[in-house]
mmCIF file of N, CA, C and O in Angstrom:
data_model
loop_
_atom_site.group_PDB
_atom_site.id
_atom_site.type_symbol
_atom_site.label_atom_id
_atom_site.label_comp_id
_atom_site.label_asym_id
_atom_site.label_seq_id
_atom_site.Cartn_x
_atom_site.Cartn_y
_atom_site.Cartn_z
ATOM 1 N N UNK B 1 106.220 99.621 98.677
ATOM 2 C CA UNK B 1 106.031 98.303 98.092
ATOM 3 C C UNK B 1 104.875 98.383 97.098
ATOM 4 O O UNK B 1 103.742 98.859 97.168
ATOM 5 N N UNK B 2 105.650 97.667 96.029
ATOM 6 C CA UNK B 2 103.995 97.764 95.053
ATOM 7 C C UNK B 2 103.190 96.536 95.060
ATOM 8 O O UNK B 2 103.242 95.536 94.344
ATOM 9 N N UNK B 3 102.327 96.900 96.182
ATOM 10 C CA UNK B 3 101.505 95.588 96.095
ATOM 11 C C UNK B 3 100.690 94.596 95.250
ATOM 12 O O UNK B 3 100.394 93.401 95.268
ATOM 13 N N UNK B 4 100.383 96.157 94.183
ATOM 14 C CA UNK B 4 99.251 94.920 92.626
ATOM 15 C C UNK B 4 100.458 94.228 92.321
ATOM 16 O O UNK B 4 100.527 92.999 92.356
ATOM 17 N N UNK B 5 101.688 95.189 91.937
ATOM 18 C CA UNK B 5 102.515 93.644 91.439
ATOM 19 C C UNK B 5 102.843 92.226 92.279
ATOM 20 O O UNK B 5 102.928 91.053 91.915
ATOM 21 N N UNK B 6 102.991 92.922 93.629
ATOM 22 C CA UNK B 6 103.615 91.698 94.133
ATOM 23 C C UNK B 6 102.527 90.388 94.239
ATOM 24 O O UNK B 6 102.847 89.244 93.915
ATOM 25 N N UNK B 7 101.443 90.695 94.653
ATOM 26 C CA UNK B 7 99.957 89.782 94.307
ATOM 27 C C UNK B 7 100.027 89.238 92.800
ATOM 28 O O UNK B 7 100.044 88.045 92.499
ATOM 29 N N UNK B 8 100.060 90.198 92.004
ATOM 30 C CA UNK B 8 100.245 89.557 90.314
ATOM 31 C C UNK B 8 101.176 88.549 90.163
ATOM 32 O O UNK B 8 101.059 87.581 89.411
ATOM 33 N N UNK B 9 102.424 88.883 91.147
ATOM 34 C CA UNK B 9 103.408 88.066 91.052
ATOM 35 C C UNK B 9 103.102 86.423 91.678
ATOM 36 O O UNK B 9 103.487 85.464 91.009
ATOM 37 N N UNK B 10 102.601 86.272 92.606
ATOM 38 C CA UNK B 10 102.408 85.143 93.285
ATOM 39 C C UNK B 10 100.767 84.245 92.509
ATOM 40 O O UNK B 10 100.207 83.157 92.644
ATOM 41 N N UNK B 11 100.557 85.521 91.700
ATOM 42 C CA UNK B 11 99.141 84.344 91.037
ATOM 43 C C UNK B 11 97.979 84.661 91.286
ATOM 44 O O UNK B 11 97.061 83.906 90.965
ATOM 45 N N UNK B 12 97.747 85.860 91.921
ATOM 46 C CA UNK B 12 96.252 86.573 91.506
ATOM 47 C C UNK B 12 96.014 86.896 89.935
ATOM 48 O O UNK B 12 96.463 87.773 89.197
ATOM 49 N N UNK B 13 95.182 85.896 89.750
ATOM 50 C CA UNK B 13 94.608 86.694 88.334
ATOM 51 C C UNK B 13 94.318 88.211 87.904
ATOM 52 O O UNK B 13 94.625 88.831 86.886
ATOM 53 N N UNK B 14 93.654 88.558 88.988
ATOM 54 C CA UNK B 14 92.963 90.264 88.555
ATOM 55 C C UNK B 14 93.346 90.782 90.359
ATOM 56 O O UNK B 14 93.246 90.299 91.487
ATOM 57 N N UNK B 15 93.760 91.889 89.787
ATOM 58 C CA UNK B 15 93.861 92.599 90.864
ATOM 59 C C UNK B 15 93.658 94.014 90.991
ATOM 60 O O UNK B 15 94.369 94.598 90.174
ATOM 61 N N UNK B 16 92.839 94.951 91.825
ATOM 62 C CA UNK B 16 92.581 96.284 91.317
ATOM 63 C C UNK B 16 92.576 96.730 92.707
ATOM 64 O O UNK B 16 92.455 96.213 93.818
ATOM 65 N N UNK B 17 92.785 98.092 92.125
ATOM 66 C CA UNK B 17 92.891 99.414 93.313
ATOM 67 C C UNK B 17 92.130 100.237 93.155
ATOM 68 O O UNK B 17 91.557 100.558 92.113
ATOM 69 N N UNK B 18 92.024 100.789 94.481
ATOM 70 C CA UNK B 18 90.390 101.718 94.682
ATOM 71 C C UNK B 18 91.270 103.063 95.694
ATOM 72 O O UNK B 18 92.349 103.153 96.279
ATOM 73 N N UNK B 19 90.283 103.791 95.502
ATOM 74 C CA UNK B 19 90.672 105.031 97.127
ATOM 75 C C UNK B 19 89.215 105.862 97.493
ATOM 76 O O UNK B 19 88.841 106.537 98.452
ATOM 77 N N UNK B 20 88.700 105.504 96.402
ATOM 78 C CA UNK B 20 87.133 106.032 97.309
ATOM 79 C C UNK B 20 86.255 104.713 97.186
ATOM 80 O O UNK B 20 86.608 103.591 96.822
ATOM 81 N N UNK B 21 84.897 105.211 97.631
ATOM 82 C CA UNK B 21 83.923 104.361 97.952
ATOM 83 C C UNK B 21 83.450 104.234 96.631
ATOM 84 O O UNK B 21 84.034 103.186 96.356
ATOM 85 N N UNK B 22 82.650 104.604 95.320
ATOM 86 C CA UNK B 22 82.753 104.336 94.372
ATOM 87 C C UNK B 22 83.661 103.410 93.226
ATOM 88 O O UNK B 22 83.371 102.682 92.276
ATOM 89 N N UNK B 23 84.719 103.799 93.778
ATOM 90 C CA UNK B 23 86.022 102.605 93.283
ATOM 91 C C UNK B 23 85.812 101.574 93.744
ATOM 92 O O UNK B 23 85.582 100.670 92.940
ATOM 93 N N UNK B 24 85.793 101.219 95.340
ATOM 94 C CA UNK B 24 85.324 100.060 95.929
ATOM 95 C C UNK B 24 84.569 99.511 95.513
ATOM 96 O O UNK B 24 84.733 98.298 95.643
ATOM 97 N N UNK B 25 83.512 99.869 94.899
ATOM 98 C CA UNK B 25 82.262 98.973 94.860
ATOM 99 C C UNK B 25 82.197 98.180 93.401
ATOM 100 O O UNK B 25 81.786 97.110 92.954
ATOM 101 N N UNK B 26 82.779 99.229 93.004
ATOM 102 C CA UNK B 26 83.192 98.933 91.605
ATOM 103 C C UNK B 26 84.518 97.747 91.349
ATOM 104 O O UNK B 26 84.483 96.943 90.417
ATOM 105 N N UNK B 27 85.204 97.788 91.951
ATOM 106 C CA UNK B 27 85.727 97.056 92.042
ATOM 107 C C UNK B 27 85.303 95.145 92.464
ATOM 108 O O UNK B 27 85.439 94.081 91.859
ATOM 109 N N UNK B 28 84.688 95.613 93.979
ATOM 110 C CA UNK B 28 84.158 94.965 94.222
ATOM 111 C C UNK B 28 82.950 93.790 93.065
ATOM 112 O O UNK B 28 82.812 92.605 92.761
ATOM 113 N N UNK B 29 82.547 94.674 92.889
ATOM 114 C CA UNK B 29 81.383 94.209 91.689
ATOM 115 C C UNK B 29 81.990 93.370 90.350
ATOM 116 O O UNK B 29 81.476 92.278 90.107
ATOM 117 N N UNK B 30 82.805 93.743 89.697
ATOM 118 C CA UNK B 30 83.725 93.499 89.360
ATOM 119 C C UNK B 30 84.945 91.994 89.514
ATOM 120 O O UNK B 30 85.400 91.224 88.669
ATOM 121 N N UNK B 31 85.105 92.097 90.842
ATOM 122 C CA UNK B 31 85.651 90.915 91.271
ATOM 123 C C UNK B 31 84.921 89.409 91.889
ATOM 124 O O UNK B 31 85.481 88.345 92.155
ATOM 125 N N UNK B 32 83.344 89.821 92.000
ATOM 126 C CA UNK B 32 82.620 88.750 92.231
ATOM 127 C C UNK B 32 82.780 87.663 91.008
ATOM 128 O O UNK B 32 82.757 86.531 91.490
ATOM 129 N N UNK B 33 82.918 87.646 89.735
ATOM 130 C CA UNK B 33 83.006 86.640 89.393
ATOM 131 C C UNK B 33 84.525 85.974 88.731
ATOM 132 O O UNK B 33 84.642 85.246 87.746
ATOM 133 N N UNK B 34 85.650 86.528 89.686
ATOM 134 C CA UNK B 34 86.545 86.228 89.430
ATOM 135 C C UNK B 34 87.342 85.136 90.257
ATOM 136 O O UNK B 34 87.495 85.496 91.425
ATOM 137 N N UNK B 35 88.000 83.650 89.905
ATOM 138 C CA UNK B 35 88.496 82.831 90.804
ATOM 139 C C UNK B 35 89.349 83.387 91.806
ATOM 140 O O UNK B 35 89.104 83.024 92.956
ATOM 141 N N UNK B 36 90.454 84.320 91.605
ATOM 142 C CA UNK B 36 91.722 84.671 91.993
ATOM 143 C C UNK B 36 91.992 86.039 92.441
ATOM 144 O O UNK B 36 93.127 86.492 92.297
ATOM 145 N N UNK B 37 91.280 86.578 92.846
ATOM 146 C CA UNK B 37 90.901 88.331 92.497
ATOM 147 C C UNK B 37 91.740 88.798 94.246
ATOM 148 O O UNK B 37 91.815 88.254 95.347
ATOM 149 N N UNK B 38 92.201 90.010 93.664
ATOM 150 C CA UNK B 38 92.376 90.959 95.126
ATOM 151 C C UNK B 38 92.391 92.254 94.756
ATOM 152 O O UNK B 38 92.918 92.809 93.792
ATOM 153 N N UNK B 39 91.657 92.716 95.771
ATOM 154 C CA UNK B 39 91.293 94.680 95.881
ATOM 155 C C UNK B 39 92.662 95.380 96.760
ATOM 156 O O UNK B 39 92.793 95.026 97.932
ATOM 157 N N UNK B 40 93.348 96.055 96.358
ATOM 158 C CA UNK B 40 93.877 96.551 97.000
ATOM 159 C C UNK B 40 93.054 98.199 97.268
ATOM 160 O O UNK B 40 92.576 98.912 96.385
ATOM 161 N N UNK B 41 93.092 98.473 98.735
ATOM 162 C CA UNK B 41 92.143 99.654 99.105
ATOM 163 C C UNK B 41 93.360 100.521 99.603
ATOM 164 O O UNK B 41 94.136 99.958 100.375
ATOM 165 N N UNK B 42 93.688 102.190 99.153
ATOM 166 C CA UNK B 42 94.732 102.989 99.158
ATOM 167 C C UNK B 42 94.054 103.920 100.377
ATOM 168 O O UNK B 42 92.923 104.314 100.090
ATOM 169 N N UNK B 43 94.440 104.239 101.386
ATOM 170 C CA UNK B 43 93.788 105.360 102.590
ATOM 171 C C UNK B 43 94.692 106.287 103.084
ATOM 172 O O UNK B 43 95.901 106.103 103.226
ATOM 173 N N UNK B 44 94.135 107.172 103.310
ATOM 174 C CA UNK B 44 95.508 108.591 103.520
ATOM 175 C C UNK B 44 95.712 108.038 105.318
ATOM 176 O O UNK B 44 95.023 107.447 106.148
ATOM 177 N N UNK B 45 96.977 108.603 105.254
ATOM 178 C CA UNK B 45 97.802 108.374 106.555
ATOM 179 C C UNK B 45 96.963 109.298 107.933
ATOM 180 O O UNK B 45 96.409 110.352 107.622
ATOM 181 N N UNK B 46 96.941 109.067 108.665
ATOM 182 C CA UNK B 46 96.661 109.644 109.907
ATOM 183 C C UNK B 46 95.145 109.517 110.834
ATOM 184 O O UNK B 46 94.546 108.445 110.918
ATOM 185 N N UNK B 47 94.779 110.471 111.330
ATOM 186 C CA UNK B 47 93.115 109.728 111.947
ATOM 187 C C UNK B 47 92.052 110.749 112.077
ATOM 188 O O UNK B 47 92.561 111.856 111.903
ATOM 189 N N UNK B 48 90.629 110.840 112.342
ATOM 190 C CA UNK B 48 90.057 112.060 112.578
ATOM 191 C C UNK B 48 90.640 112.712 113.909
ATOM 192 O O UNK B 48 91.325 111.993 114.638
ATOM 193 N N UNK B 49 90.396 114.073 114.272
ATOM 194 C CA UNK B 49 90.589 114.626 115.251
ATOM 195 C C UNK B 49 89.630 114.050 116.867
ATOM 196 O O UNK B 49 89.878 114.083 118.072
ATOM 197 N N UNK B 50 88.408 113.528 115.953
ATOM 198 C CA UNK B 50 87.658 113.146 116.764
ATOM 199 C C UNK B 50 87.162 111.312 117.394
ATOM 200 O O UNK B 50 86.197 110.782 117.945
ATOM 201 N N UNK B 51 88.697 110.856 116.808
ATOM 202 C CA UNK B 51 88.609 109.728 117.446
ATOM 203 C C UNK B 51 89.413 108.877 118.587
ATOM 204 O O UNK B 51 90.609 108.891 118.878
ATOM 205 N N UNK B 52 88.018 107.924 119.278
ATOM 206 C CA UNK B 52 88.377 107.506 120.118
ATOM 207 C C UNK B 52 89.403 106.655 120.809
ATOM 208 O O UNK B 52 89.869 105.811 120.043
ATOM 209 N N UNK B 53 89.969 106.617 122.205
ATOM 210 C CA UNK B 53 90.988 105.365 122.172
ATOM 211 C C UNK B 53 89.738 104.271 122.223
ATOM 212 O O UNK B 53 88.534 104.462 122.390
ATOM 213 N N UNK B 54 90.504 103.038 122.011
ATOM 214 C CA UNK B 54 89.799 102.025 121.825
ATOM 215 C C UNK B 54 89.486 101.371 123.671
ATOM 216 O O UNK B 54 90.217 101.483 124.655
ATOM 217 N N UNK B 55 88.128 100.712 123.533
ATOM 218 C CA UNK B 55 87.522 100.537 124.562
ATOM 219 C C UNK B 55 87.730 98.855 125.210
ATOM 220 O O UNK B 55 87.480 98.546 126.375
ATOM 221 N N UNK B 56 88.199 97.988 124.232
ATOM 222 C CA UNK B 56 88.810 97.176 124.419
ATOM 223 C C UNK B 56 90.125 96.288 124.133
ATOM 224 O O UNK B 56 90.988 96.672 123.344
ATOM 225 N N UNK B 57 90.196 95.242 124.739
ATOM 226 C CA UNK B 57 91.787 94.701 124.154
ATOM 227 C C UNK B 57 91.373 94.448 123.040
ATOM 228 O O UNK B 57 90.266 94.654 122.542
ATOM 229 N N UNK B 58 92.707 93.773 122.441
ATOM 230 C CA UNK B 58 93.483 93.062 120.965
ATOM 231 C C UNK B 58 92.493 91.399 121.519
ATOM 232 O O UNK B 58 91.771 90.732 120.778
ATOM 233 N N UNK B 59 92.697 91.214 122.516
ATOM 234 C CA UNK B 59 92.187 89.962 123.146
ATOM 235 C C UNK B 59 90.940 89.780 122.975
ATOM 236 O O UNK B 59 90.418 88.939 122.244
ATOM 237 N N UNK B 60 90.360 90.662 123.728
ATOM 238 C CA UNK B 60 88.888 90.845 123.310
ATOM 239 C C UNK B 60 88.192 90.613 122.385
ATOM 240 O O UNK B 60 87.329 89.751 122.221
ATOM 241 N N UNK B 61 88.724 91.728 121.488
ATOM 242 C CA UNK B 61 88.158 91.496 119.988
ATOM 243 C C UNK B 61 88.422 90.257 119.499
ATOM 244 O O UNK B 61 87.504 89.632 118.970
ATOM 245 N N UNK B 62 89.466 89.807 119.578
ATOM 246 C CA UNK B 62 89.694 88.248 118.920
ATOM 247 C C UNK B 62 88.504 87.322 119.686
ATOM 248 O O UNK B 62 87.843 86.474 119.087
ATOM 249 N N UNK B 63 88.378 87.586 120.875
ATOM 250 C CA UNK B 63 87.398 86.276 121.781
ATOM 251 C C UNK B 63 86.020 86.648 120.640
ATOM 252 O O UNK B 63 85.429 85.879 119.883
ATOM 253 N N UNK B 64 85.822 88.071 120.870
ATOM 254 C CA UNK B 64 84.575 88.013 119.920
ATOM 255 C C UNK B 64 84.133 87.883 118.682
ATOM 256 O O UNK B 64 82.941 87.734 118.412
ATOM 257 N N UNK B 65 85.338 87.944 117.585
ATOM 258 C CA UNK B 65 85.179 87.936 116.451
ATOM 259 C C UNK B 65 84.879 86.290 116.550
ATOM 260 O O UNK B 65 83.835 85.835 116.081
ATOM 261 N N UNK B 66 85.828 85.475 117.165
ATOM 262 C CA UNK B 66 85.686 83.872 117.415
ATOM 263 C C UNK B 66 84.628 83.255 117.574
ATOM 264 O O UNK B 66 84.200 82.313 116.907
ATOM 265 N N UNK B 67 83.886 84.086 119.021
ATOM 266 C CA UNK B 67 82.798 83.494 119.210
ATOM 267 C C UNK B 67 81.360 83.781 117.745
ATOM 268 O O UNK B 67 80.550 82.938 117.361
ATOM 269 N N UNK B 68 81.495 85.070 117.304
ATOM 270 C CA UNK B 68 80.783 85.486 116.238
ATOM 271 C C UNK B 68 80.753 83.995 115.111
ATOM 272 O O UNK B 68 79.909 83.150 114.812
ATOM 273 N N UNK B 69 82.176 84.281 114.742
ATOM 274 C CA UNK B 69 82.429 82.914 113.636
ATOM 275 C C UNK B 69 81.933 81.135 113.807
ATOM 276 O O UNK B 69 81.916 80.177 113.034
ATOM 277 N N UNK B 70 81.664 81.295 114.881
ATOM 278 C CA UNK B 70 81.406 79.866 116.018
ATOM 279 C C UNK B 70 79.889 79.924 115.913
ATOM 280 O O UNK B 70 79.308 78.845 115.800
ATOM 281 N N UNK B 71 79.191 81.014 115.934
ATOM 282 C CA UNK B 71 77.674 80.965 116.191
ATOM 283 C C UNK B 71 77.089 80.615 114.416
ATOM 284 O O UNK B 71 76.302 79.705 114.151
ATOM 285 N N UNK B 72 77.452 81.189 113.790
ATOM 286 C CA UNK B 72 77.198 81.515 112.408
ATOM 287 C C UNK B 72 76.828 80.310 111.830
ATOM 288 O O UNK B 72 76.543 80.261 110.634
#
């Protein structure tokens, strides 16, 4: 799926793609003074060798991201 278009299509003004951290920021920087803006971020498929299963639920995280957003 090509996502810049399909975003272009529905009415993002500016839309840009990144794949490293330099692109990002740049991008980023970039899109601060734009009304309509979206980053699309490109990441290679698969995971480190050295990572963990996850330590909590799908549930969890939602209670906490919630409560986070609630305190703020």
């Amino acid at each position: 799926i090509d996502m810049p278009a399909v975003l272009r299509a529905v009415g993002f003004q500016c839309v840009m793609t990144a794949q490293t951290r330099e692109e990002i920021a740049e991008a980023m920087e970039k899109l601060k003074n734009v009304r309509l803006g979206a980053l699309v971020i490109y990441t290679h498929q698969g995971s480190r060798e050295n990572l963990g299963r996850p330590t909590v639920s799908p549930v969890e995280n939602k209670k906490a991201m919630m409560e986070k957003f609630q305190n703020q």
